[in-house]
Coordinates of C-alpha atoms in Angstrom, one line a residue:
M1 CA 0.0 0.0 0.0
G2 CA 1.2 3.6 -0.8
S3 CA 1.3 6.6 1.6
P4 CA -2.0 8.6 2.0
F5 CA -2.5 11.8 0.0
P6 CA -1.1 15.0 1.8
W7 CA -4.4 16.8 2.2
P8 CA -3.2 19.2 5.0
S9 CA -0.4 20.5 2.8
V10 CA -2.9 21.0 -0.1
I11 CA -5.1 23.1 2.3
V12 CA -2.2 25.2 3.3
A13 CA -1.2 25.8 -0.3
V14 CA -4.8 26.9 -1.3
G15 CA -5.0 29.1 1.8
T16 CA -1.7 30.8 0.8
C17 CA -3.0 31.5 -2.7
V18 CA -6.2 33.1 -1.3
V19 CA -4.2 35.3 1.1
M20 CA -2.1 36.5 -1.9
L21 CA -5.1 37.4 -3.8
V22 CA -6.6 39.3 -0.9
I23 CA -3.5 41.4 -0.4
G24 CA -3.5 42.4 -4.0
V25 CA -1.0 40.1 -5.6
Y26 CA -1.6 39.5 -9.3
P27 CA -3.9 36.5 -9.8
V28 CA -1.6 34.9 -12.4
L29 CA 1.2 35.0 -9.9
A30 CA -0.9 33.5 -7.1
I31 CA -2.2 30.7 -9.3
S32 CA 1.3 30.0 -10.5
V33 CA 2.6 29.7 -6.9
L34 CA -0.4 27.3 -6.1
I35 CA 0.4 25.1 -9.1
V36 CA 4.2 24.9 -8.3
W37 CA 3.3 24.1 -4.6
L38 CA 0.9 21.3 -5.5
G39 CA 3.4 19.9 -8.1
T40 CA 6.1 19.9 -5.4
L41 CA 3.8 17.9 -3.1
L42 CA 3.1 15.3 -5.8
L43 CA 6.8 14.9 -6.6
S44 CA 7.8 14.6 -3.0
R45 CA 5.4 11.6 -2.4
P46 CA 7.3 8.2 -2.1
E47 CA 6.7 5.5 -4.7
P48 CA 3.9 3.1 -3.6
V49 CA 5.1 -0.2 -2.1
I50 CA 3.3 -3.3 -3.3
E51 CA 3.4 -6.1 -0.7
V52 CA 3.5 -9.6 -2.2
R53 CA 2.6 -12.4 0.2
V54 CA 4.3 -15.7 -0.6
P55 CA 2.2 -18.6 0.8
D56 CA 4.0 -20.8 3.3
E57 CA 4.2 -24.1 1.5
G58 CA 4.4 -26.0 4.8
S59 CA 1.5 -24.3 6.4
V60 CA -1.5 -26.5 6.9
S61 CA -4.3 -25.6 9.3
R62 CA -5.6 -28.0 11.8
Q63 CA -9.0 -28.0 10.2
A64 CA -7.5 -28.8 6.9
M65 CA -5.7 -31.8 8.4
V66 CA -9.0 -33.1 9.9
E67 CA -10.8 -32.7 6.6
L68 CA -8.0 -34.5 4.8
V69 CA -7.9 -37.7 6.9
E70 CA -11.6 -37.9 8.1
P71 CA -13.1 -39.6 5.0
F72 CA -10.8 -42.6 5.1
S73 CA -12.5 -45.9 6.3
V74 CA -9.2 -47.2 7.8
P75 CA -7.5 -45.5 10.7
V76 CA -5.3 -42.6 9.5
L77 CA -3.1 -40.3 11.6
M78 CA -1.6 -37.0 10.4
L79 CA 1.7 -36.4 12.1
D80 CA 3.4 -33.0 12.7
N81 CA 6.9 -34.2 13.1
Q82 CA 6.3 -36.9 15.7
R83 CA 3.1 -35.4 17.2
I84 CA -0.3 -36.6 16.1
A85 CA -2.0 -33.4 14.7
A86 CA -5.2 -35.1 13.5
A87 CA -6.8 -38.6 13.6
N88 CA -9.9 -39.7 11.7
A89 CA -12.9 -41.4 13.3
A90 CA -11.6 -44.9 12.6
A91 CA -8.3 -44.1 14.3
R92 CA -10.0 -42.5 17.3
E93 CA -12.2 -45.6 17.7
A94 CA -9.3 -48.0 17.4
L95 CA -6.7 -46.2 19.6
G96 CA -8.9 -43.8 21.6
P97 CA -9.8 -40.1 21.3
H98 CA -7.0 -39.1 23.6
I99 CA -4.3 -39.7 20.9
V100 CA -4.8 -36.3 19.2
G101 CA -2.0 -34.1 20.3
Q102 CA -0.1 -37.0 21.8
D103 CA 3.4 -38.1 20.8
A104 CA 3.0 -40.9 18.2
R105 CA 5.6 -43.0 19.9
V106 CA 3.5 -42.9 23.1
A107 CA 0.2 -43.6 21.2
L108 CA 1.5 -46.6 19.3
R109 CA 3.9 -47.8 22.0
H110 CA 5.3 -50.8 20.2
P111 CA 8.9 -51.4 19.2
E112 CA 8.1 -52.0 15.6
A113 CA 6.0 -48.9 15.3
I114 CA 8.6 -46.8 17.1
T115 CA 11.3 -48.0 14.7
L116 CA 9.1 -47.0 11.8
L117 CA 8.6 -43.5 13.3
D118 CA 12.4 -43.0 13.2
K119 CA 12.2 -43.4 9.4
P120 CA 10.7 -41.0 6.8
Q121 CA 8.5 -43.8 5.4
G122 CA 8.0 -47.5 5.4
T123 CA 5.7 -50.4 6.5
V124 CA 5.8 -52.7 9.5
M125 CA 3.5 -55.4 11.0
V126 CA 2.6 -54.6 14.6
R127 CA 1.1 -57.3 16.9
G128 CA -1.0 -56.6 19.9
L129 CA -1.7 -52.9 19.1
T130 CA -5.4 -53.0 20.1
G131 CA -5.6 -56.5 21.6
A132 CA -3.6 -59.5 22.5
R133 CA -4.2 -61.2 19.2
S134 CA -4.6 -58.2 17.0
I135 CA -2.3 -57.7 14.0
W136 CA -2.0 -54.3 12.2
Q137 CA -0.1 -53.2 9.1
V138 CA 1.3 -49.8 9.9
R139 CA 2.5 -47.7 6.9
R140 CA 4.1 -44.2 7.0
V141 CA 4.0 -41.9 4.0
A142 CA 5.9 -38.6 4.0
I143 CA 4.1 -35.4 2.8
D144 CA 7.0 -33.0 3.3
Q145 CA 9.8 -32.4 5.7
R146 CA 7.3 -31.7 8.5
Y147 CA 4.1 -33.6 7.9
S148 CA 3.5 -37.3 7.3
L149 CA 0.5 -39.8 7.2
I150 CA 0.2 -43.0 9.2
E151 CA -2.2 -45.6 7.8
L152 CA -3.3 -48.6 9.9
V153 CA -4.8 -51.7 8.3
N154 CA -6.3 -54.4 10.5
R155 CA -5.0 -57.8 9.4
T156 CA -6.3 -59.8 12.4
A157 CA -9.2 -61.4 10.5
E158 CA -6.9 -62.5 7.7
A159 CA -4.4 -64.0 10.2
D160 CA -7.3 -65.8 12.0
I161 CA -8.5 -67.3 8.7
S162 CA -5.0 -68.4 7.7
R163 CA -4.5 -69.9 11.2
S164 CA -7.9 -71.7 11.0
H165 CA -7.0 -73.2 7.6
T166 CA -3.6 -74.3 8.9
D167 CA -5.3 -76.0 11.9
F168 CA -7.9 -77.6 9.8
V169 CA -5.4 -79.1 7.4
A170 CA -3.3 -80.4 10.3
N171 CA -6.4 -81.9 12.1
A172 CA -7.8 -83.4 8.9
S173 CA -4.4 -84.9 8.1
H174 CA -4.2 -86.4 11.6
E175 CA -7.8 -87.8 11.4
L176 CA -7.1 -89.4 8.0
R177 CA -3.7 -90.8 9.0
T178 CA -5.0 -92.7 12.0
P179 CA -7.5 -95.1 10.2
L180 CA -5.1 -95.3 7.2
A181 CA -2.2 -96.4 9.5
S182 CA -4.5 -99.0 11.1
I183 CA -5.7 -100.3 7.8
I184 CA -2.2 -100.5 6.3
G185 CA -0.9 -102.3 9.4
Y186 CA -3.5 -105.0 9.4
I187 CA -3.4 -105.5 5.6
E188 CA 0.4 -105.9 5.7
T189 CA 0.1 -108.5 8.5
L190 CA -2.5 -110.4 6.5
A191 CA -0.4 -110.2 3.3
D192 CA 2.8 -111.4 5.0
P193 CA 3.3 -115.1 4.2
D194 CA 5.4 -115.6 7.3
A195 CA 2.9 -114.1 9.7
K196 CA 1.1 -117.4 10.3
V197 CA -2.3 -115.8 11.1
D198 CA -5.0 -118.3 12.1
A199 CA -8.5 -118.0 10.7
A200 CA -10.0 -116.4 13.9
T201 CA -7.3 -113.7 14.0
A202 CA -7.6 -113.1 10.3
A203 CA -11.4 -112.6 10.7
R204 CA -10.8 -110.2 13.5
F205 CA -8.3 -108.3 11.4
H206 CA -10.7 -108.1 8.5
N207 CA -13.4 -106.7 10.8
T208 CA -11.0 -104.1 12.0
V209 CA -10.0 -103.1 8.5
L210 CA -13.7 -102.9 7.5
R211 CA -14.5 -100.7 10.6
E212 CA -11.6 -98.3 10.0
S213 CA -12.4 -98.1 6.2
R214 CA -16.0 -97.2 7.0
R215 CA -14.7 -94.6 9.5
L216 CA -12.4 -93.2 6.8
Q217 CA -15.3 -93.1 4.4
S218 CA -17.5 -91.2 6.9
L219 CA -14.7 -88.7 7.5
V220 CA -14.2 -88.0 3.8
E221 CA -18.0 -87.7 3.3
D222 CA -18.2 -85.2 6.2
L223 CA -15.3 -83.2 4.9
M224 CA -16.9 -83.0 1.4
S225 CA -20.3 -82.1 3.0
L226 CA -18.7 -79.3 5.1
S227 CA -16.9 -78.0 2.0
R228 CA -20.2 -77.9 0.0
I229 CA -22.0 -76.1 2.8
E230 CA -19.3 -73.5 3.2
A231 CA -19.4 -72.9 -0.6
E232 CA -23.2 -72.3 -0.4
K233 CA -23.2 -70.2 2.8
H234 CA -24.1 -67.0 1.0
D235 CA -26.9 -68.5 -1.0
L236 CA -30.2 -68.3 0.9
P237 CA -32.4 -71.4 0.6
R238 CA -35.8 -70.9 -1.0
E239 CA -37.8 -74.1 -0.5
Q240 CA -40.7 -74.1 2.0
I241 CA -40.4 -77.1 4.3
D242 CA -42.6 -78.3 7.2
L243 CA -39.9 -78.8 9.8
G244 CA -42.3 -80.7 12.2
L245 CA -43.2 -83.1 9.5
L246 CA -39.6 -83.6 8.4
A247 CA -38.5 -84.3 12.0
A248 CA -41.3 -86.7 12.7
S249 CA -40.5 -88.7 9.5
I250 CA -36.8 -88.9 10.4
G251 CA -37.6 -89.8 14.0
S252 CA -39.8 -92.7 12.9
E253 CA -37.2 -93.9 10.5
V254 CA -34.5 -93.9 13.2
A255 CA -36.8 -95.6 15.7
C256 CA -37.1 -98.6 13.3
T257 CA -33.4 -99.3 13.8
A258 CA -32.7 -97.9 17.3
G259 CA -36.0 -99.1 18.9
E260 CA -39.3 -97.5 19.4
D261 CA -38.5 -97.0 23.1
R262 CA -35.4 -94.9 22.3
I263 CA -37.2 -92.1 20.4
L264 CA -39.9 -89.8 21.8
V265 CA -41.3 -87.4 19.1
K266 CA -43.5 -84.4 19.8
V267 CA -43.9 -82.0 16.9
T268 CA -46.2 -79.4 15.5
D269 CA -46.5 -77.9 12.0
A270 CA -43.8 -75.3 11.5
V271 CA -43.1 -74.2 7.9
V272 CA -39.7 -72.7 7.3
T273 CA -37.7 -71.6 4.3
G274 CA -34.7 -74.0 3.9
D275 CA -32.7 -76.6 2.0
R276 CA -34.4 -79.9 2.6
Q277 CA -31.2 -82.0 2.2
Q278 CA -29.3 -79.8 4.7
L279 CA -32.1 -79.6 7.3
D280 CA -32.4 -83.4 7.0
Q281 CA -28.6 -83.6 7.7
V282 CA -29.0 -81.3 10.8
I283 CA -31.8 -83.5 12.3
R284 CA -30.0 -86.7 11.6
N285 CA -26.7 -85.4 13.0
L286 CA -28.3 -84.2 16.2
I287 CA -30.3 -87.5 16.7
D288 CA -27.1 -89.5 16.0
N289 CA -25.1 -87.6 18.6
A290 CA -27.9 -88.0 21.2
L291 CA -28.0 -91.8 20.6
K292 CA -24.2 -92.1 20.7
Y293 CA -23.6 -90.1 23.9
G294 CA -26.9 -90.3 25.7
D295 CA -27.8 -93.0 28.3
P296 CA -28.6 -96.1 26.3
G297 CA -31.3 -97.0 28.8
E298 CA -33.1 -93.7 28.4
P299 CA -35.0 -92.3 25.4
I300 CA -34.1 -89.2 23.6
S301 CA -36.7 -86.5 22.9
I302 CA -37.2 -84.8 19.5
A303 CA -39.5 -81.8 19.5
V304 CA -40.6 -79.1 17.1
E305 CA -42.7 -76.2 18.4
R306 CA -43.5 -72.6 17.6
D307 CA -42.2 -69.7 19.6
G308 CA -43.5 -66.4 18.2
N309 CA -42.1 -66.0 14.7
E310 CA -39.7 -68.9 15.1
A311 CA -39.7 -72.7 14.7
V312 CA -37.8 -74.4 17.5
F313 CA -36.3 -77.8 16.9
S314 CA -34.6 -79.5 19.8
V315 CA -33.0 -82.9 20.6
T316 CA -32.6 -83.9 24.3
D317 CA -30.7 -86.8 25.7
R318 CA -30.3 -88.0 29.3
G319 CA -26.7 -88.8 29.3
E320 CA -23.7 -87.8 31.3
G321 CA -23.9 -84.2 30.2
I322 CA -21.0 -81.9 29.1
H323 CA -18.8 -79.8 31.3
P324 CA -19.5 -76.0 30.8
D325 CA -15.9 -75.4 29.8
H326 CA -16.3 -77.5 26.7
I327 CA -19.6 -76.0 25.4
P328 CA -18.2 -72.9 23.6
Y329 CA -15.9 -75.1 21.6
L330 CA -18.3 -78.0 20.6
T331 CA -18.9 -76.6 17.1
R332 CA -15.2 -76.4 16.2
R333 CA -14.0 -78.9 13.6
F334 CA -12.6 -82.1 15.1
Y335 CA -13.2 -80.9 18.7
R336 CA -14.0 -83.7 21.1
T337 CA -14.7 -83.7 24.8
D338 CA -13.6 -87.4 25.0
P339 CA -11.6 -88.3 21.9
G340 CA -11.3 -92.0 22.7
R341 CA -15.0 -92.4 23.3
S342 CA -15.9 -90.4 20.2
R343 CA -13.7 -92.5 17.9
A344 CA -15.0 -95.7 19.5
A345 CA -18.6 -94.5 18.8
G346 CA -17.6 -93.8 15.1
G347 CA -17.7 -90.0 15.4
T348 CA -15.7 -87.9 13.0
G349 CA -15.6 -84.7 15.1
L350 CA -17.4 -82.7 12.3
G351 CA -21.0 -83.3 13.1
L352 CA -21.7 -80.2 15.1
A353 CA -19.5 -78.1 12.9
I354 CA -21.7 -79.1 9.9
V355 CA -24.8 -78.3 11.9
K356 CA -23.4 -74.9 12.8
H357 CA -22.7 -74.0 9.2
I358 CA -26.1 -75.2 8.0
V359 CA -27.9 -73.2 10.7
E360 CA -25.8 -70.1 9.8
R361 CA -26.7 -70.5 6.1
H362 CA -30.4 -70.6 7.1
R363 CA -29.9 -67.4 9.2
G364 CA -30.9 -69.4 12.3
K365 CA -29.6 -69.8 15.8
L366 CA -27.9 -72.8 17.4
D367 CA -27.8 -73.3 21.2
I368 CA -26.4 -76.1 23.3
T369 CA -27.2 -76.4 27.0
S370 CA -26.1 -79.2 29.3
R371 CA -26.0 -80.3 32.9
L372 CA -23.5 -82.8 34.2
G373 CA -25.4 -86.0 35.2
E374 CA -28.7 -84.8 33.6
G375 CA -28.1 -84.6 29.9
T376 CA -27.8 -82.3 26.9
T377 CA -30.2 -80.3 24.8
V378 CA -29.3 -78.9 21.3
T379 CA -31.8 -76.3 20.0
V380 CA -32.1 -74.9 16.5
R381 CA -34.2 -71.8 15.9
L382 CA -35.4 -70.9 12.3
A383 CA -37.7 -68.1 11.1
L384 CA -41.2 -69.3 10.3
V385 CA -42.6 -68.6 6.9
V386 CA -45.2 -65.8 7.0
I387 CA -48.3 -67.0 5.1
P388 CA -50.6 -64.1 4.3
Q389 CA -54.2 -64.8 5.2
K390 CA -56.7 -64.6 2.4
A391 CA -59.1 -61.8 2.5
L392 CA -62.6 -62.9 3.4
S393 CA -65.0 -62.3 0.5

């Protein structure tokens, strides 16, 4: 901006000119003096100074930082040197709202993350950042000499899936190897010309090989069944099925082999949307478990009833019951409360895992309750089909 116009000096010059005219000075002379005076004032004014403001390239307001990182769905931190200048909602939820303004080394507090903060950029995997089993990928990106971004990606679910797959392969390999080893051992003995196996022993060996072969077949069938169910878990079933009628039919069929006194059936009509083959598998698996592990001298109860908008299917045995510590893990693949007894009964350890996945596909609920010395009840809840009533004419 230039200096203001000298109005006081102009007034003095004009006043002087007027006085000169009053005292009788020639008008031409008075006007000439005025013109020279004003010209002198104009020439004496300094040149205007134009101020040019150069924006500070490193200057970013706090609000601008918040607006920059807030839209990200993953946790993102904006660092001013080593201090957290801004954190989006996902970061505040994961690490706590107190981290804004905090030293990043204190907020992240892990050796791997602290090592990363000593570098201008890079990526590390941090374990235990938000929980004992949590795994986070932490990446730092430099913006300039002062500011940088920290992005956190939660890899916990991926690690859990990878761990589950590894455990599944290991367990499946073990379960398959056990009957195979038994079969191979007995066959090698029978095939050895020097073994001198008598007829009774050979018959016993043949029975063992047959039993282990059937166990191996059951295991492979259950593995294939579980694989198919998992592949279809996002496809909702569309067939309307009377769950009560299906349970009564299977109960009667099982009673023909297990004995009429072993099965008590009490059902009502309950139409649900489902996959008939898979619901059949659920009912048979639960009845089979109840017969295997229930008291052989007591009957098992099969019931289907309505509860509000749900069909409730339950199977109850009167066996030894299950300790409460085991109940949360019963639907895990190959989990057994008594491995020796389960294998002796012909169990594969996949029955309840299959039931769980089928119920999840049908958007239902599975519940297991048990009391030691009293027995176990497994309950499946499925949504009833809403059948609109016809308008009365």
